[in-house]
mmCIF file of C-alpha atoms and ligand atoms in Angstrom:
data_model
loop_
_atom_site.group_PDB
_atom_site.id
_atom_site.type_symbol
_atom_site.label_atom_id
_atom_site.label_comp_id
_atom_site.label_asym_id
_atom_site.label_seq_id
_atom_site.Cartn_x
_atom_site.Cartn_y
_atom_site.Cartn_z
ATOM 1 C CA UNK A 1 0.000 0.000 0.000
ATOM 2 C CA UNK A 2 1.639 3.376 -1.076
ATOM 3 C CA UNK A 3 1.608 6.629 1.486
ATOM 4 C CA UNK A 4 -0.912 9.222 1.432
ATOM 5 C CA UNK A 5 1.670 12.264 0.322
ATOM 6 C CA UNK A 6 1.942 15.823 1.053
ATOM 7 C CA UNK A 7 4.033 18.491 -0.920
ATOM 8 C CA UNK A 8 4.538 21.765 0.149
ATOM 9 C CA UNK A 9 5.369 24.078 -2.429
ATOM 10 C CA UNK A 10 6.487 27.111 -1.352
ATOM 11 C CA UNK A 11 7.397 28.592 -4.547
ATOM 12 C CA UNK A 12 9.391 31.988 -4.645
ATOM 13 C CA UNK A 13 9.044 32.187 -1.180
ATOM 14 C CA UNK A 14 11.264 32.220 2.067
ATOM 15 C CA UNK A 15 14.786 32.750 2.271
ATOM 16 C CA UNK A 16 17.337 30.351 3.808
ATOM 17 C CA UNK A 17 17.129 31.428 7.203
ATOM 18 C CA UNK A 18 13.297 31.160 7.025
ATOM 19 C CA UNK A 19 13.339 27.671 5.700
ATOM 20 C CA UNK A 20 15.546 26.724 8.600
ATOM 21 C CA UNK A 21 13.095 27.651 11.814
ATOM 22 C CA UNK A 22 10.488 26.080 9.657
ATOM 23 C CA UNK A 23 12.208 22.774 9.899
ATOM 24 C CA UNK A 24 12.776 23.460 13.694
ATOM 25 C CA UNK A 25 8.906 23.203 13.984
ATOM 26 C CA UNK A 26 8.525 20.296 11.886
ATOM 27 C CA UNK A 27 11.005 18.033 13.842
ATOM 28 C CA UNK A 28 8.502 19.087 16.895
ATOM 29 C CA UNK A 29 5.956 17.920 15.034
ATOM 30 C CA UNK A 30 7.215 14.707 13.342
ATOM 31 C CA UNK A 31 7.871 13.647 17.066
ATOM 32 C CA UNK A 32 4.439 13.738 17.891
ATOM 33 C CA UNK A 33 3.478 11.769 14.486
ATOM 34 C CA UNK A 34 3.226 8.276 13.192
ATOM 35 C CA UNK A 35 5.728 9.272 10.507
ATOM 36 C CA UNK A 36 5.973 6.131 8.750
ATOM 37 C CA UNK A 37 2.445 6.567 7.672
ATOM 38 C CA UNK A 38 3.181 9.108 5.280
ATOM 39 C CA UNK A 39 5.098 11.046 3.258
ATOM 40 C CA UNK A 40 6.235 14.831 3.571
ATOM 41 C CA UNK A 41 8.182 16.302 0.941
ATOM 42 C CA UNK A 42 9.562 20.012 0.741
ATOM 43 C CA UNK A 43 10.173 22.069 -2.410
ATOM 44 C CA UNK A 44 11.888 25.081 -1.070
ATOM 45 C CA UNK A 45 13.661 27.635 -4.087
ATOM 46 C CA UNK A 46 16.495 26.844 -5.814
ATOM 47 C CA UNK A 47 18.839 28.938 -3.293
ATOM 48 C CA UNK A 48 17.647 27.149 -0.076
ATOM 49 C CA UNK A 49 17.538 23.637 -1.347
ATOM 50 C CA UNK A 50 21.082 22.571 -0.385
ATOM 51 C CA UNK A 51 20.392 24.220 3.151
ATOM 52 C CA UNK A 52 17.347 22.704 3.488
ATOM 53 C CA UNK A 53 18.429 19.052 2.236
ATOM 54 C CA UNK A 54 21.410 19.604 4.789
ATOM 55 C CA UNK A 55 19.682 20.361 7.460
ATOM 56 C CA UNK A 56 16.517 17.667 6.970
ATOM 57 C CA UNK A 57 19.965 15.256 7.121
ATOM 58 C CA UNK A 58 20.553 17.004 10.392
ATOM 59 C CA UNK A 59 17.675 16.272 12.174
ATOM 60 C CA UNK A 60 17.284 13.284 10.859
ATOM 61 C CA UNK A 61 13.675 14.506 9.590
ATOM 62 C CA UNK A 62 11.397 11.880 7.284
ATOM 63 C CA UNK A 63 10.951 14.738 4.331
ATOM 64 C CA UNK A 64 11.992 14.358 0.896
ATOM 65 C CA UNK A 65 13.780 17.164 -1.051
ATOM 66 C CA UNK A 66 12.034 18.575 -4.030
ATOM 67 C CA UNK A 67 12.780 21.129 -6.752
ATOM 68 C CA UNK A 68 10.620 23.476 -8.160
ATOM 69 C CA UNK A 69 11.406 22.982 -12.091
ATOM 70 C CA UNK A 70 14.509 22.277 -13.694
ATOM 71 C CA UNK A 71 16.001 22.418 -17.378
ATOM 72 C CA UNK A 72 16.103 19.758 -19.898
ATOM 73 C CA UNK A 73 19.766 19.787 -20.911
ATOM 74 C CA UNK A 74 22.616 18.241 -18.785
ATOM 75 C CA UNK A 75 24.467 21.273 -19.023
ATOM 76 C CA UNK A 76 26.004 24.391 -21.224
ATOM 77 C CA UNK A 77 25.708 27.307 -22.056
ATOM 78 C CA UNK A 78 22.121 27.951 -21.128
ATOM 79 C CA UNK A 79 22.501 31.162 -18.772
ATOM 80 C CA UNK A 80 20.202 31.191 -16.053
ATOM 81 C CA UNK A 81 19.036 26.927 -15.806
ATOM 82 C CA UNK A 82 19.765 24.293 -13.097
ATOM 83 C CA UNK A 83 20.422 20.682 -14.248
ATOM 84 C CA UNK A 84 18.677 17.288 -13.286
ATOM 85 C CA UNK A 85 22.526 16.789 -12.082
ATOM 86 C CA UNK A 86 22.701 19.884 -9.913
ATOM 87 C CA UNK A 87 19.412 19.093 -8.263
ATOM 88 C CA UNK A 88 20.726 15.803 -7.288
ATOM 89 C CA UNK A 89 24.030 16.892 -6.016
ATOM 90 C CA UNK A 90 22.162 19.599 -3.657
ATOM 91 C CA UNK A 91 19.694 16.784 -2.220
ATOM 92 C CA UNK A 92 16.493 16.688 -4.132
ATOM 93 C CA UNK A 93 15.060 13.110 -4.678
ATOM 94 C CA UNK A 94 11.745 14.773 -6.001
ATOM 95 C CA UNK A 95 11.267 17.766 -9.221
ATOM 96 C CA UNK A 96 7.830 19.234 -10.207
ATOM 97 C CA UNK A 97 7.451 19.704 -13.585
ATOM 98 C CA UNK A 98 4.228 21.503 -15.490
ATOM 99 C CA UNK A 99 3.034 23.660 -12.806
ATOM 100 C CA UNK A 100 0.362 25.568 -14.578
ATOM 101 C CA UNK A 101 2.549 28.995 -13.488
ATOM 102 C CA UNK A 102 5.085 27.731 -15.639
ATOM 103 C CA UNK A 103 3.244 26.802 -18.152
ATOM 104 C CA UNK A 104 1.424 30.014 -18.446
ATOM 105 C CA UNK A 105 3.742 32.405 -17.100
ATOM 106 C CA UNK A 106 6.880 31.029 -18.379
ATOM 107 C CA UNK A 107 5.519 29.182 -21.710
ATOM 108 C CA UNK A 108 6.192 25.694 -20.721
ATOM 109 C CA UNK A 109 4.502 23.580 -23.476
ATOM 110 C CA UNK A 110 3.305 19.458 -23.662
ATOM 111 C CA UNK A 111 6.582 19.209 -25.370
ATOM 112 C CA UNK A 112 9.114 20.703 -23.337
ATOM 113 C CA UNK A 113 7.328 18.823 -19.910
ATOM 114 C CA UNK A 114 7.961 15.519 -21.581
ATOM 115 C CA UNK A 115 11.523 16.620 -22.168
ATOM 116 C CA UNK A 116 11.970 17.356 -18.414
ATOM 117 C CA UNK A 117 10.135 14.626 -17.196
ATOM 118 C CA UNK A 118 12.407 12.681 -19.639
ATOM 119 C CA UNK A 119 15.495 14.157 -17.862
ATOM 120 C CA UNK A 120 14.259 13.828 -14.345
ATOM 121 C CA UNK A 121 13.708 10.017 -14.605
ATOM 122 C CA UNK A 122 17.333 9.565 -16.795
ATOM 123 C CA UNK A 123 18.854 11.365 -13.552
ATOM 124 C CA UNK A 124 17.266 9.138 -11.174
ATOM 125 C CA UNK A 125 15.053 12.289 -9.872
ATOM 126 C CA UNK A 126 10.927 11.199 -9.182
ATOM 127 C CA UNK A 127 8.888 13.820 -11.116
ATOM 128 C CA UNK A 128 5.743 15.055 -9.677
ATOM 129 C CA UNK A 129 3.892 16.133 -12.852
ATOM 130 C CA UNK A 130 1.250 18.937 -12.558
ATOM 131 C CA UNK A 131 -1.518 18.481 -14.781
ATOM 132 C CA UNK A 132 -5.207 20.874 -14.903
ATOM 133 C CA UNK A 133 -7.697 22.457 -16.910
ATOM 134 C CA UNK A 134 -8.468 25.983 -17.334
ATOM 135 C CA UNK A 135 -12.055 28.283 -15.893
ATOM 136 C CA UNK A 136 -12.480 28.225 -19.510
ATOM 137 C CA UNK A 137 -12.106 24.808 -20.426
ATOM 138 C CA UNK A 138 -14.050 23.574 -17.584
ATOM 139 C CA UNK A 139 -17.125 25.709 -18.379
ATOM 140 C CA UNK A 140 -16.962 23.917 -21.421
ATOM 141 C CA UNK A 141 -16.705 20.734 -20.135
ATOM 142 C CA UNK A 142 -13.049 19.809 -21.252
ATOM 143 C CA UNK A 143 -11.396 19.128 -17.985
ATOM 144 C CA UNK A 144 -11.040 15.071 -18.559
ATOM 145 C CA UNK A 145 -9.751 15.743 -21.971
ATOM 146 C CA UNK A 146 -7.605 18.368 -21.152
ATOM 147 C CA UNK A 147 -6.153 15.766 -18.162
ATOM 148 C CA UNK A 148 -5.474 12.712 -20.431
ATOM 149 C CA UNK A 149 -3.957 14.696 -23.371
ATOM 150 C CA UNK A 150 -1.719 16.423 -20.648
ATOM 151 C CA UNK A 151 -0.863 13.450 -18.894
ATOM 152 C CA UNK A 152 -0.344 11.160 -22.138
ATOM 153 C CA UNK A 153 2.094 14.067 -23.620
ATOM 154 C CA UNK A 154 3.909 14.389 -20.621
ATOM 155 C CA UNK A 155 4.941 10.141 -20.153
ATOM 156 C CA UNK A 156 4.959 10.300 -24.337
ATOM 157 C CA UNK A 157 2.235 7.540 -24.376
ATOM 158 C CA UNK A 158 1.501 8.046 -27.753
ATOM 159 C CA UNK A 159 5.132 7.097 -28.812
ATOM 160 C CA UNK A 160 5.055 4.297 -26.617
ATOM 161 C CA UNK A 161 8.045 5.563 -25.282
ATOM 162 C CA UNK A 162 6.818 4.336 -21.634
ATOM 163 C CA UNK A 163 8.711 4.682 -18.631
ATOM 164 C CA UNK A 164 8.635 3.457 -15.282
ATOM 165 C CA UNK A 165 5.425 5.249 -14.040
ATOM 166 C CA UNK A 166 5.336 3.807 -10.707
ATOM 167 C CA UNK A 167 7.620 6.011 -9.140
ATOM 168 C CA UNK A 168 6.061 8.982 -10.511
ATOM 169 C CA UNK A 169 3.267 11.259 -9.556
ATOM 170 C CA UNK A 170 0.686 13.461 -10.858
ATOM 171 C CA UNK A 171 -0.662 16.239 -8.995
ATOM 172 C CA UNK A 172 -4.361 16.936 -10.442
ATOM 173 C CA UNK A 173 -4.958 21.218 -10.318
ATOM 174 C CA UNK A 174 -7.294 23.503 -11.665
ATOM 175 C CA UNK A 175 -5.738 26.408 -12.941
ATOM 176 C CA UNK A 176 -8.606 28.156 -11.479
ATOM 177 C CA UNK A 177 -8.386 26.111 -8.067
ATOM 178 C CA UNK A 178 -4.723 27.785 -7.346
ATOM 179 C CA UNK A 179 -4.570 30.288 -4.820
ATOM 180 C CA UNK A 180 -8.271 31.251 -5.102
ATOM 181 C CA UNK A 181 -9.699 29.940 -2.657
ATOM 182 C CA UNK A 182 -11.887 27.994 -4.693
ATOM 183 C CA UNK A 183 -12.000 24.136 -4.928
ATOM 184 C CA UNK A 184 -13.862 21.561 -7.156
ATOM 185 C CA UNK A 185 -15.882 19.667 -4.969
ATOM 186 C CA UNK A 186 -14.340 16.165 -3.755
ATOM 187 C CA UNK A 187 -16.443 13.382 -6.142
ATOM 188 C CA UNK A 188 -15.572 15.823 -8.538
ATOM 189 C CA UNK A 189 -11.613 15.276 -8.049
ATOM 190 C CA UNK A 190 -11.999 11.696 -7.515
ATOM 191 C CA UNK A 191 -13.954 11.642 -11.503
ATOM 192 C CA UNK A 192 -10.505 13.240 -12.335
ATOM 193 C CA UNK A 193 -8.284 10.499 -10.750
ATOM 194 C CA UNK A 194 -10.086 7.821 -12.135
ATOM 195 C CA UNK A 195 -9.845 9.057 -15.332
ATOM 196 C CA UNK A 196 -5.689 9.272 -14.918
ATOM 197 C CA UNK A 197 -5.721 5.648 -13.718
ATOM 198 C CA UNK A 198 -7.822 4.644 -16.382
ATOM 199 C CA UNK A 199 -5.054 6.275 -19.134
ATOM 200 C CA UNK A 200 -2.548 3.973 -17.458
ATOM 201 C CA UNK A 201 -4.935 0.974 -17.335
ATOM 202 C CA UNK A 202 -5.372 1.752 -21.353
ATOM 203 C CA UNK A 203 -1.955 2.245 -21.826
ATOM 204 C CA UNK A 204 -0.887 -1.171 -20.650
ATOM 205 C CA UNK A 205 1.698 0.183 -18.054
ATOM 206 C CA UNK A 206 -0.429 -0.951 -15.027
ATOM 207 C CA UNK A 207 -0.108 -3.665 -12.510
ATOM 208 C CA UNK A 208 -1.511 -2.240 -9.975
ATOM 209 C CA UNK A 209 1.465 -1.609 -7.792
ATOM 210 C CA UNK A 210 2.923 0.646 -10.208
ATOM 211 C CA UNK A 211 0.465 3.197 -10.984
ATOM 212 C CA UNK A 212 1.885 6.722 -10.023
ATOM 213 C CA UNK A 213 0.296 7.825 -7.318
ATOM 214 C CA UNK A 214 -1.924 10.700 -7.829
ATOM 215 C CA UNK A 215 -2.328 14.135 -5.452
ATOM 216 C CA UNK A 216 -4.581 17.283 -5.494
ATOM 217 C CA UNK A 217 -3.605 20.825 -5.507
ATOM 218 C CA UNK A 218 -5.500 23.632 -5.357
ATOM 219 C CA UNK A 219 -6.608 25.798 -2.288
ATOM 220 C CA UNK A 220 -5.917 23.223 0.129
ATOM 221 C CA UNK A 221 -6.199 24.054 3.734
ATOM 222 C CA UNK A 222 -7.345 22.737 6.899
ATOM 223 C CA UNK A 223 -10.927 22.616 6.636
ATOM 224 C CA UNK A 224 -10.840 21.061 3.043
ATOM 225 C CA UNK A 225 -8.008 18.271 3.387
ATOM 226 C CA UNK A 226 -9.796 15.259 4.947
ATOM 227 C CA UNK A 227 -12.702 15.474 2.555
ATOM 228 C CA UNK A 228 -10.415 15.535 -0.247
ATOM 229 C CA UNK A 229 -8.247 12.709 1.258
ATOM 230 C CA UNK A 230 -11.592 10.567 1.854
ATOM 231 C CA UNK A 231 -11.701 9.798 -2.051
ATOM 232 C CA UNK A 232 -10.533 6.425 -2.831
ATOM 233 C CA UNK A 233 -7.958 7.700 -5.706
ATOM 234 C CA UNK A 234 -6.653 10.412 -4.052
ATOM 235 C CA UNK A 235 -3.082 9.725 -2.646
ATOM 236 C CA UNK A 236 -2.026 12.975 -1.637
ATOM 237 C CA UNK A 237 -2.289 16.767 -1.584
ATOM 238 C CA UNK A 238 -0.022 19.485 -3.532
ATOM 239 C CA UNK A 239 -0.368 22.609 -0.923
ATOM 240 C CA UNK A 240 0.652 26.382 -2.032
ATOM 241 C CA UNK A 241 -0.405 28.540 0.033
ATOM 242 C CA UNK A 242 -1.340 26.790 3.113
ATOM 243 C CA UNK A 243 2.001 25.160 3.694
ATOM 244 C CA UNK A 244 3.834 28.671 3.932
ATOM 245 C CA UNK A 245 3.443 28.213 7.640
ATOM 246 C CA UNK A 246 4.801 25.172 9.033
ATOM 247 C CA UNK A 247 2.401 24.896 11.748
ATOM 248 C CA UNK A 248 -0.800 24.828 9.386
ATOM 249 C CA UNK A 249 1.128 22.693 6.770
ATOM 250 C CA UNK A 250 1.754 20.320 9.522
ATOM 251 C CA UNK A 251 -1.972 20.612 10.680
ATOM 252 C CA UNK A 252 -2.521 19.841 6.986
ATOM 253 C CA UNK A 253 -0.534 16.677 7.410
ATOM 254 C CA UNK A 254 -2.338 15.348 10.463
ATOM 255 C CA UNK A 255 -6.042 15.934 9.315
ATOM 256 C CA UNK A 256 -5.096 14.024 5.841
ATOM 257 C CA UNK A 257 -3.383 11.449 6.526
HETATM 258 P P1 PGA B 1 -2.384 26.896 -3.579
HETATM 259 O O1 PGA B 1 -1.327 26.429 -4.672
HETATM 260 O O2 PGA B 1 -2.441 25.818 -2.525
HETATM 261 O O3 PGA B 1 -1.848 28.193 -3.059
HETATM 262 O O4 PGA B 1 -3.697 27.045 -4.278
HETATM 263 C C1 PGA B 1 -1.327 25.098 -5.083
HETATM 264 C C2 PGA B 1 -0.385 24.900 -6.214
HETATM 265 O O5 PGA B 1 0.040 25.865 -6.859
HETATM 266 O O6 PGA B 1 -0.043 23.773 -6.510
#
């Protein structure tokens, strides 16, 4: 049986020193916790990842390193990008790839997440693919199709150019879900899930032990989590916002696992 999961992406938030008291309070918390009943990962910035993977070492803390993004080439002269290499050498066992911000803000296409998640799994580092429709393309009822083209682009079903899936995941968000406020209601997430398990049930690349497991993100929070968590194909939760504060990430943690 695979561990409910909870990422906490900070994004271009906190600076070293911040990351560091935030790990103080999660050691106080893990003590209180059956930690081998789940898994905590942190994606901290690029600049506080080596601090933070150091320091997780430290306190001997069960939390796995993540990036937020990372480039496709192994290395050269591309000014400004961090290698699948690099991310390994400073820690990181996890990278998400396809966050809708960097698809839309920074004009990541289908094509150049499949070339990341490509590089990711070549460097040994577990993707956690974001996947999600737009306001738009929910209104007009296009969220499932939206989900399976994304998702079959990004593992380059098509070209049955499969990989190992199992040690992958997929984080299901609306665009419009992320840092709204606003959630899809739970049976409504679950209809979402399926539909991604399904893809890997029609792709062949499923015994049922090695089906990525499969996370929600998307306004999160305290009140919302155990609902969410209820629904039989939800593994996990991707949390923005919420898990800028350690306590109510941690809170997070507790009520959804
Ligand atoms: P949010 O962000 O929890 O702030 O909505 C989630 C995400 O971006 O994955």
């Amino acid at each position: 049986v695979s561990l409910p999961c909870f990422v906490a992406n900070w994004k271009m938030n906190k600076t070293i020193e911040e990351t560091l008291s935030y790990l103080s309070l999660c050691k106080k918390r893990f003590s209180h916790l059956p930690h081998q009943d789940v898994e905590v990962i942190l994606a901290p910035p690029y600049t506080a990842l080596f601090s933070v993977g150091k320091r997780i070492k430290e306190l001997s803390l069960p939390i796995g390193l993540s990036a937020q993004n990372l480039f496709f080439k192994t290395e050269g002269a591309y000014t400004g990008e961090i290698s699948p290499r690099m991310l390994c050498e400073a820690g990181c066992q996890y990278v998400i790839i396809g966050h809708s911000e960097r698809r839309m803000q920074f004009g990541e296409t289908d094509a150049i997440v499949v070339e990341k998640v490509q590089v990711a799994l070549d460097a040994g580092l577990i993707p956690i693919l974001c996947v999600g429709e737009s306001a738009k393309e929910r209104a007009e009822g296009k969220t499932l199709a939206v989900v399976k083209r994304q998702v079959k682009e990004a593992f380059c079903m098509d070209k049955h150019r499969l990989f190992d899936l199992s040690r992958c995941l997929v984080s299901y968000e609306p665009i419009w879900a992320i840092g709204t406020g606003r959630t899809p209601m739970p049976f409504e997430v679950e209809r979402v899930h399926q539909e991604i398990v399904q893809i890997f049930h029609e792709e062949g690349n499923l015994h049922a032990a090695s089906r990525p497991r499969i996370l929600y993100g998307g306004s999160v929070n305290e009140a919302n989590v155990a609902a969410f968590m209820e629904e039989p194909h939800v593994s996990g939760m991707l949390v923005g916002g919420a898990s800028l504060s350690a306590e109510t990430f941690m809170n997070i943690v507790q009520l959804g696992m």
